[in-house]
């Protein structure tokens, strides 16, 4: 019995040495576990007590290792916060939160170049290109992968977008007249089922413009057939314009006649089907549409033996021969001298569409003044040039060029008109007083010196 008591005291002393390093709560927990075990197993044999002792020691060692690891972690964190310079480079504490490899491999760069991690698309600035499908991919479908085609899809334009895109194209075409550029721009647009909207918009804009614009539009309609649209698309466009005629005549009263000329020119150019007019026989209720179709039928019947109605809009200003322009300007001035209608003369000059050739009008006007008799022609021409100058129809450059041409040819003109110098001086002074020409241009007018006879009886010869 004494032996058992000594053994039990030795076990208790060992347990106290093991439990001592723990805190108060942990010592209470251990004491409680031992107490419960002693109460339940009070009649243990020496072998059972030795086994129980070993079990308690193992449990104590595990708690000791767990507590020591926590304390070491706290010490490393506190040392890092206090000073990073005190940590040795080779110390394990300096590698805390270090992204570099700890195995001594690689160049010491961050893992995967900073592009690793869950949910990461890749390194910054990385550009992904097309990759061929992998046949070993579980989602690989051979039937779909063989016929895969990648293409850029341009959405179809709606009505508002189409008008915004087409309007500047037509306006620029009126300036350069290059149909190939227009066709290239139209191919870049997805007109879709609204292909017929482009011809209708182009014709509507040309009705508000000049005759040269309508000529360019007719050429464009002929060139786009077979490249951007077909004849049926153009027929739909003219159907739409015929329905919109009541609105078009509000801005352009001559719209029915002009539209008839457009239709006749398109049929002659084989841009419209030959039976286009036959489709409307007995089916037209609008008077304006009927007038347009009648005008087209009349032009086609007059030009039956001619394949193209090239002159339906006349010849454009810059394309007309110089002789033709000179003749037109002479007729314009003669009509003005007979009628005195300045507004009609201005309208005729604008219709010629040759602003670069207006110096010819100034030249012809001065020649008529020199060849005329009396002061009526002088006053009327001064009045006409003043109106053209104030409206900006004749620019300063064109006015100076016209007068300078007369100055240069005045010696030759004087052979046919002996009083040319006197009439020219009078006309130039009148133009300067009316603020038509500048003082420099007036002073540049050549003047002939006074005539006098030689005093030594040479038979009346005039001294030059």
Tab-separated table of C-alpha atoms in Angstrom, residues 207 249 251-259:
chain	number	residue	atom	x	y	z
A	207	UNK	CA	-33.843	69.123	-107.924
A	249	UNK	CA	-43.217	71.015	-105.821
A	251	UNK	CA	-39.772	73.894	-102.918
A	252	UNK	CA	-39.279	73.232	-106.644
A	253	UNK	CA	-42.309	74.132	-108.800
A	254	UNK	CA	-40.622	72.614	-111.908
A	255	UNK	CA	-40.180	69.229	-110.166
A	256	UNK	CA	-42.635	67.269	-112.444
A	257	UNK	CA	-40.843	68.358	-115.642
A	258	UNK	CA	-37.406	67.711	-114.119
A	259	UNK	CA	-38.440	64.293	-112.849
